[in-house]
PDB file of C-alpha atoms and ligand atoms in Angstrom:
ATOM      1  CA  MET Z  44      -2.008 -34.157  11.720  1.00 78.00           C
ATOM      2  CA  TYR Z  45      -2.376 -32.718  15.220  1.00 86.00           C
ATOM      3  CA  GLU Z  46      -5.258 -32.504  17.623  1.00 84.00           C
ATOM      4  CA  GLY Z  47      -7.973 -29.874  17.512  1.00 92.00           C
ATOM      5  CA  ALA Z  48      -6.668 -26.504  18.641  1.00 93.00           C
ATOM      6  CA  VAL Z  49      -3.083 -26.965  17.437  1.00 94.00           C
ATOM      7  CA  GLN Z  50      -4.191 -28.060  13.976  1.00 95.00           C
ATOM      8  CA  ASP Z  51      -6.694 -25.178  13.791  1.00 95.00           C
ATOM      9  CA  LEU Z  52      -3.885 -22.742  14.569  1.00 96.00           C
ATOM     10  CA  ILE Z  53      -1.608 -24.307  11.939  1.00 96.00           C
ATOM     11  CA  ASP Z  54      -4.428 -24.129   9.375  1.00 95.00           C
ATOM     12  CA  GLU Z  55      -5.137 -20.462  10.126  1.00 96.00           C
ATOM     13  CA  LEU Z  56      -1.466 -19.491   9.999  1.00 96.00           C
ATOM     14  CA  GLY Z  57      -1.121 -21.397   6.723  1.00 95.00           C
ATOM     15  CA  ARG Z  58      -3.744 -19.138   5.179  1.00 94.00           C
ATOM     16  CA  LEU Z  59      -1.528 -16.073   5.662  1.00 93.00           C
ATOM     17  CA  PRO Z  60       0.376 -14.793   2.614  1.00 85.00           C
ATOM     18  CA  GLY Z  61       3.887 -16.160   2.362  1.00 88.00           C
ATOM     19  CA  VAL Z  62       3.381 -18.739   5.119  1.00 92.00           C
ATOM     20  CA  GLY Z  63       3.728 -22.285   3.832  1.00 92.00           C
ATOM     21  CA  PRO Z  64       2.718 -25.401   5.790  1.00 92.00           C
ATOM     22  CA  LYS Z  65       6.203 -25.796   7.310  1.00 94.00           C
ATOM     23  CA  SER Z  66       6.373 -22.187   8.511  1.00 96.00           C
ATOM     24  CA  ALA Z  67       2.823 -22.438   9.859  1.00 96.00           C
ATOM     25  CA  GLN Z  68       3.848 -25.433  11.924  1.00 95.00           C
ATOM     26  CA  ARG Z  69       6.988 -23.694  13.164  1.00 96.00           C
ATOM     27  CA  ILE Z  70       5.081 -20.552  14.188  1.00 97.00           C
ATOM     28  CA  ALA Z  71       2.366 -22.618  15.883  1.00 96.00           C
ATOM     29  CA  PHE Z  72       4.891 -24.497  18.026  1.00 95.00           C
ATOM     30  CA  HIS Z  73       6.724 -21.290  18.779  1.00 96.00           C
ATOM     31  CA  LEU Z  74       3.464 -19.832  20.097  1.00 96.00           C
ATOM     32  CA  LEU Z  75       2.725 -22.993  22.112  1.00 94.00           C
ATOM     33  CA  ALA Z  76       6.052 -22.642  23.881  1.00 96.00           C
ATOM     34  CA  ALA Z  77       5.905 -18.844  24.256  1.00 95.00           C
ATOM     35  CA  GLU Z  78       5.241 -16.933  27.467  1.00 95.00           C
ATOM     36  CA  SER Z  79       1.551 -16.416  28.007  1.00 94.00           C
ATOM     37  CA  ALA Z  80       2.075 -12.609  28.206  1.00 96.00           C
ATOM     38  CA  ASP Z  81       3.684 -12.612  24.727  1.00 95.00           C
ATOM     39  CA  VAL Z  82       0.792 -14.557  23.253  1.00 96.00           C
ATOM     40  CA  SER Z  83      -1.696 -12.238  24.938  1.00 96.00           C
ATOM     41  CA  ARG Z  84       0.002  -9.222  23.356  1.00 97.00           C
ATOM     42  CA  LEU Z  85      -0.284 -10.827  19.921  1.00 96.00           C
ATOM     43  CA  VAL Z  86      -3.960 -11.633  20.483  1.00 96.00           C
ATOM     44  CA  ALA Z  87      -4.610  -8.074  21.706  1.00 96.00           C
ATOM     45  CA  ALA Z  88      -2.833  -6.587  18.663  1.00 95.00           C
ATOM     46  CA  LEU Z  89      -4.975  -8.706  16.310  1.00 95.00           C
ATOM     47  CA  GLN Z  90      -8.144  -7.712  18.126  1.00 95.00           C
ATOM     48  CA  ARG Z  91      -7.216  -4.031  18.061  1.00 91.00           C
ATOM     49  CA  VAL Z  92      -6.523  -4.139  14.338  1.00 89.00           C
ATOM     50  CA  GLN Z  93      -9.858  -5.778  13.724  1.00 90.00           C
ATOM     51  CA  ALA Z  94     -11.758  -3.353  15.955  1.00 90.00           C
ATOM     52  CA  GLU Z  95     -10.017  -0.058  15.315  1.00 88.00           C
ATOM     53  CA  VAL Z  96      -8.278   0.017  11.965  1.00 87.00           C
ATOM     54  CA  ARG Z  97     -10.170   0.884   8.842  1.00 93.00           C
ATOM     55  CA  PHE Z  98      -9.456   2.490   5.508  1.00 95.00           C
ATOM     56  CA  CYS Z  99      -9.252   6.247   5.021  1.00 97.00           C
ATOM     57  CA  VAL Z 100     -12.366   7.555   3.261  1.00 97.00           C
ATOM     58  CA  THR Z 101     -10.221   9.849   1.103  1.00 97.00           C
ATOM     59  CA  CYS Z 102      -7.080   7.939   0.125  1.00 98.00           C
ATOM     60  CA  PHE Z 103      -7.794   4.336   1.304  1.00 98.00           C
ATOM     61  CA  ASN Z 104      -4.649   4.153   3.391  1.00 97.00           C
ATOM     62  CA  VAL Z 105      -5.099   2.386   6.743  1.00 95.00           C
ATOM     63  CA  ALA Z 106      -6.552   4.764   9.288  1.00 94.00           C
ATOM     64  CA  GLU Z 107      -7.695   4.831  12.884  1.00 88.00           C
ATOM     65  CA  ALA Z 108     -10.213   7.593  12.183  1.00 91.00           C
ATOM     66  CA  GLU Z 109     -12.401   8.487   9.234  1.00 95.00           C
ATOM     67  CA  GLN Z 110      -9.334   9.935   7.544  1.00 96.00           C
ATOM     68  CA  CYS Z 111      -5.749   8.732   7.844  1.00 96.00           C
ATOM     69  CA  ARG Z 112      -2.990  10.672   9.570  1.00 95.00           C
ATOM     70  CA  ILE Z 113      -1.630  11.974   6.235  1.00 97.00           C
ATOM     71  CA  CYS Z 114      -4.962  13.252   4.901  1.00 97.00           C
ATOM     72  CA  ARG Z 115      -5.582  15.022   8.222  1.00 97.00           C
ATOM     73  CA  ASP Z 116      -2.182  16.738   8.207  1.00 97.00           C
ATOM     74  CA  PRO Z 117      -2.721  20.382   7.151  1.00 96.00           C
ATOM     75  CA  ARG Z 118       1.022  20.872   6.500  1.00 96.00           C
ATOM     76  CA  ARG Z 119       0.958  18.505   3.535  1.00 97.00           C
ATOM     77  CA  THR Z 120       0.369  19.974   0.106  1.00 95.00           C
ATOM     78  CA  GLU Z 121      -2.961  19.244  -1.583  1.00 93.00           C
ATOM     79  CA  ASP Z 122      -1.725  19.691  -5.142  1.00 94.00           C
ATOM     80  CA  VAL Z 123       0.336  16.512  -5.540  1.00 96.00           C
ATOM     81  CA  ILE Z 124      -1.074  13.002  -5.242  1.00 97.00           C
ATOM     82  CA  CYS Z 125       1.142   9.929  -5.230  1.00 97.00           C
ATOM     83  CA  VAL Z 126      -0.671   6.793  -6.385  1.00 97.00           C
ATOM     84  CA  VAL Z 127       0.431   3.506  -4.831  1.00 97.00           C
ATOM     85  CA  GLU Z 128      -0.872  -0.056  -4.814  1.00 97.00           C
ATOM     86  CA  GLU Z 129      -0.998  -0.865  -1.101  1.00 96.00           C
ATOM     87  CA  PRO Z 130      -0.801   0.874   2.287  1.00 96.00           C
ATOM     88  CA  LYS Z 131       2.656  -0.681   2.808  1.00 94.00           C
ATOM     89  CA  ASP Z 132       3.886   1.409  -0.137  1.00 94.00           C
ATOM     90  CA  VAL Z 133       2.816   4.574   1.692  1.00 96.00           C
ATOM     91  CA  VAL Z 134       5.028   3.485   4.572  1.00 94.00           C
ATOM     92  CA  ALA Z 135       7.957   2.821   2.208  1.00 91.00           C
ATOM     93  CA  ILE Z 136       7.665   6.256   0.558  1.00 93.00           C
ATOM     94  CA  GLU Z 137       7.176   8.056   3.872  1.00 95.00           C
ATOM     95  CA  ARG Z 138      10.475   6.546   5.049  1.00 91.00           C
ATOM     96  CA  THR Z 139      12.302   8.365   2.233  1.00 89.00           C
ATOM     97  CA  ARG Z 140      11.055  11.774   3.493  1.00 89.00           C
ATOM     98  CA  GLU Z 141      11.027  12.946  -0.149  1.00 86.00           C
ATOM     99  CA  PHE Z 142       7.314  13.473  -0.441  1.00 92.00           C
ATOM    100  CA  ARG Z 143       5.090  16.053   1.259  1.00 94.00           C
ATOM    101  CA  GLY Z 144       1.887  15.610  -0.744  1.00 96.00           C
ATOM    102  CA  ARG Z 145      -1.043  13.242  -0.439  1.00 97.00           C
ATOM    103  CA  TYR Z 146      -1.508   9.608  -1.406  1.00 98.00           C
ATOM    104  CA  HIS Z 147      -4.068   7.477  -3.144  1.00 98.00           C
ATOM    105  CA  VAL Z 148      -4.033   3.742  -2.426  1.00 98.00           C
ATOM    106  CA  LEU Z 149      -5.478   1.717  -5.303  1.00 98.00           C
ATOM    107  CA  GLY Z 150      -5.787  -1.557  -3.399  1.00 96.00           C
ATOM    108  CA  GLY Z 151      -3.782  -3.536  -5.961  1.00 96.00           C
ATOM    109  CA  ALA Z 152      -2.804  -3.375  -9.606  1.00 96.00           C
ATOM    110  CA  ILE Z 153      -4.420  -4.233 -12.906  1.00 96.00           C
ATOM    111  CA  SER Z 154      -3.826  -7.908 -13.649  1.00 93.00           C
ATOM    112  CA  PRO Z 155      -5.732  -9.598 -16.475  1.00 89.00           C
ATOM    113  CA  ILE Z 156      -4.344 -12.971 -15.375  1.00 89.00           C
ATOM    114  CA  GLU Z 157      -5.860 -12.611 -11.917  1.00 87.00           C
ATOM    115  CA  GLY Z 158      -8.987 -11.005 -13.336  1.00 91.00           C
ATOM    116  CA  ILE Z 159      -8.316  -7.635 -11.669  1.00 92.00           C
ATOM    117  CA  GLY Z 160      -9.460  -4.662 -13.723  1.00 95.00           C
ATOM    118  CA  PRO Z 161      -9.731  -0.908 -13.026  1.00 95.00           C
ATOM    119  CA  ASP Z 162     -13.207  -1.389 -11.510  1.00 95.00           C
ATOM    120  CA  ASP Z 163     -11.718  -3.593  -8.800  1.00 96.00           C
ATOM    121  CA  LEU Z 164      -9.360  -0.803  -7.767  1.00 97.00           C
ATOM    122  CA  LYS Z 165      -9.993   2.680  -6.316  1.00 97.00           C
ATOM    123  CA  VAL Z 166      -9.663   4.283  -9.748  1.00 97.00           C
ATOM    124  CA  LYS Z 167     -13.076   5.977  -9.819  1.00 97.00           C
ATOM    125  CA  GLU Z 168     -12.338   7.452  -6.407  1.00 97.00           C
ATOM    126  CA  LEU Z 169      -9.034   8.813  -7.715  1.00 97.00           C
ATOM    127  CA  MET Z 170     -10.773  10.458 -10.653  1.00 97.00           C
ATOM    128  CA  THR Z 171     -13.250  12.088  -8.258  1.00 96.00           C
ATOM    129  CA  ARG Z 172     -10.367  13.526  -6.242  1.00 96.00           C
ATOM    130  CA  LEU Z 173      -8.702  14.862  -9.399  1.00 95.00           C
ATOM    131  CA  MET Z 174     -11.962  16.461 -10.597  1.00 91.00           C
ATOM    132  CA  ASN Z 175     -11.946  19.108  -7.869  1.00 84.00           C
ATOM    133  CA  GLY Z 176      -9.124  20.827  -9.731  1.00 82.00           C
ATOM    134  CA  GLN Z 177      -6.752  21.383  -6.844  1.00 91.00           C
ATOM    135  CA  VAL Z 178      -4.344  18.650  -7.878  1.00 95.00           C
ATOM    136  CA  THR Z 179      -1.715  19.682 -10.432  1.00 94.00           C
ATOM    137  CA  GLU Z 180       0.651  16.713 -10.304  1.00 94.00           C
ATOM    138  CA  LEU Z 181       0.110  12.979 -10.176  1.00 96.00           C
ATOM    139  CA  ILE Z 182       3.026  10.724  -9.300  1.00 95.00           C
ATOM    140  CA  ILE Z 183       2.409   7.088 -10.190  1.00 96.00           C
ATOM    141  CA  ALA Z 184       4.369   4.883  -7.814  1.00 94.00           C
ATOM    142  CA  THR Z 185       2.938   1.473  -8.626  1.00 94.00           C
ATOM    143  CA  ASP Z 186       5.313  -1.486  -8.321  1.00 90.00           C
ATOM    144  CA  PRO Z 187       8.115  -1.872 -10.902  1.00 86.00           C
ATOM    145  CA  ASN Z 188       6.639  -5.080 -12.337  1.00 88.00           C
ATOM    146  CA  LEU Z 189       4.316  -6.037 -15.193  1.00 89.00           C
ATOM    147  CA  GLU Z 190       1.075  -5.274 -13.329  1.00 93.00           C
ATOM    148  CA  GLY Z 191       2.445  -2.038 -11.890  1.00 92.00           C
ATOM    149  CA  GLU Z 192       3.575  -0.819 -15.318  1.00 90.00           C
ATOM    150  CA  ALA Z 193       0.229  -1.749 -16.900  1.00 93.00           C
ATOM    151  CA  THR Z 194      -1.574   0.156 -14.148  1.00 96.00           C
ATOM    152  CA  ALA Z 195       0.674   3.198 -14.586  1.00 94.00           C
ATOM    153  CA  ALA Z 196       0.100   3.227 -18.353  1.00 93.00           C
ATOM    154  CA  TYR Z 197      -3.653   2.884 -17.859  1.00 96.00           C
ATOM    155  CA  LEU Z 198      -3.823   5.743 -15.338  1.00 96.00           C
ATOM    156  CA  ALA Z 199      -1.617   8.004 -17.465  1.00 95.00           C
ATOM    157  CA  ARG Z 200      -3.969   7.541 -20.432  1.00 94.00           C
ATOM    158  CA  LEU Z 201      -7.042   8.018 -18.264  1.00 95.00           C
ATOM    159  CA  VAL Z 202      -5.942  11.324 -16.740  1.00 94.00           C
ATOM    160  CA  ALA Z 203      -4.287  12.696 -19.899  1.00 91.00           C
ATOM    161  CA  PRO Z 204      -7.301  14.905 -20.813  1.00 92.00           C
ATOM    162  CA  MET Z 205      -7.134  16.574 -17.393  1.00 92.00           C
ATOM    163  CA  GLY Z 206      -3.860  18.320 -18.233  1.00 89.00           C
ATOM    164  CA  LEU Z 207      -2.017  17.327 -15.046  1.00 91.00           C
ATOM    165  CA  ALA Z 208       1.703  16.729 -14.827  1.00 92.00           C
ATOM    166  CA  VAL Z 209       1.918  12.942 -14.643  1.00 94.00           C
ATOM    167  CA  SER Z 210       5.151  11.248 -13.643  1.00 93.00           C
ATOM    168  CA  ARG Z 211       6.429   7.767 -12.930  1.00 90.00           C
ATOM    169  CA  LEU Z 212       9.210   6.920 -10.488  1.00 81.00           C
ATOM    170  CA  ALA Z 213      12.631   6.820 -12.138  1.00 70.00           C
ATOM    171  CA  SER Z 214      14.308   3.559 -12.973  1.00 63.00           C
ATOM    172  CA  GLY Z 215      16.822   2.102 -10.566  1.00 63.00           C
ATOM    173  CA  LEU Z 216      14.183   0.304  -8.588  1.00 64.00           C
ATOM    174  CA  PRO Z 217      14.545  -3.468  -8.566  1.00 64.00           C
ATOM    175  CA  VAL Z 218      12.574  -4.540 -11.634  1.00 63.00           C
ATOM    176  CA  GLY Z 219       9.929  -7.171 -11.115  1.00 63.00           C
ATOM    177  CA  GLY Z 220       9.791  -6.515  -7.395  1.00 65.00           C
ATOM    178  CA  ASP Z 221       7.706  -4.670  -4.884  1.00 72.00           C
ATOM    179  CA  LEU Z 222       8.212  -1.024  -4.017  1.00 74.00           C
ATOM    180  CA  GLU Z 223       8.677  -2.009  -0.395  1.00 70.00           C
ATOM    181  CA  TYR Z 224      11.812  -4.038  -1.192  1.00 69.00           C
ATOM    182  CA  ALA Z 225      13.658  -0.939  -2.383  1.00 73.00           C
ATOM    183  CA  ASP Z 226      15.834   0.643   0.266  1.00 77.00           C
ATOM    184  CA  GLU Z 227      15.128   4.212   1.344  1.00 78.00           C
ATOM    185  CA  VAL Z 228      17.987   5.744  -0.604  1.00 77.00           C
ATOM    186  CA  THR Z 229      17.072   4.010  -3.882  1.00 79.00           C
ATOM    187  CA  LEU Z 230      13.405   4.826  -3.473  1.00 80.00           C
ATOM    188  CA  GLY Z 231      14.230   8.415  -2.530  1.00 80.00           C
ATOM    189  CA  ARG Z 232      16.360   8.795  -5.669  1.00 78.00           C
ATOM    190  CA  ALA Z 233      13.666   7.239  -7.837  1.00 78.00           C
ATOM    191  CA  PHE Z 234      11.281   9.782  -6.406  1.00 79.00           C
ATOM    192  CA  GLU Z 235      13.506  12.742  -7.037  1.00 77.00           C
ATOM    193  CA  GLY Z 236      14.317  11.565 -10.542  1.00 76.00           C
ATOM    194  CA  ARG Z 237      10.708  10.841 -11.507  1.00 84.00           C
ATOM    195  CA  ARG Z 238      10.043  11.323 -15.194  1.00 81.00           C
ATOM    196  CA  ARG Z 239       7.089  12.871 -16.950  1.00 82.00           C
ATOM    197  CA  ILE Z 240       4.745  10.536 -18.786  1.00 79.00           C
ATOM    198  CA  ASP Z 241       3.240  12.038 -21.893  1.00 70.00           C
ATOM    199  CA  ALA Z 242       0.281   9.875 -22.709  1.00 60.00           C
TER     200      ALA Z 242
HETATM  201 ZN1   ZN G  91      -5.963   9.261   3.780  1.00 90.64          ZN
END
């Protein structure tokens, strides 16, 4: 459609999740017309992410060190782990200020349709963390959709022999959606009203 560099930019933007061809074109032309300092900041942010950000060796949240900020925080309790699908869910739950334990980021949810099974997620790593015996409660905060529910049911069954208290966030969350779309108050309430799962 366009020449060299512009088309390359449109193609790259179009590969991003949620960016269709029209949006890619709009963003590309926005960047072409933007101040050079603004574009430089964007480039620098991308380069920093690529160079500096990695995944926490313990919980698989994004981190700028071997462990993430939450795993390094000695004021947070070690006996409760909240399981989420993605790092963005950690951010959403942190905003509610309801939770003072640790997280475990699975890296997705079980989805037979997309060919994603437990082995593709950080399930083994979760089990290893639970083995050390310090954790007494597991809160499963996977998304309130089909894949999230299937993942929650799977995990509840898997950890049942360990005798932990296992709970799932209360209803009231928008069904079929992502955790991140829930507002802080709704998510906070769902957290407080979490219900025990007896697998
Ligand atoms: Zn961590």
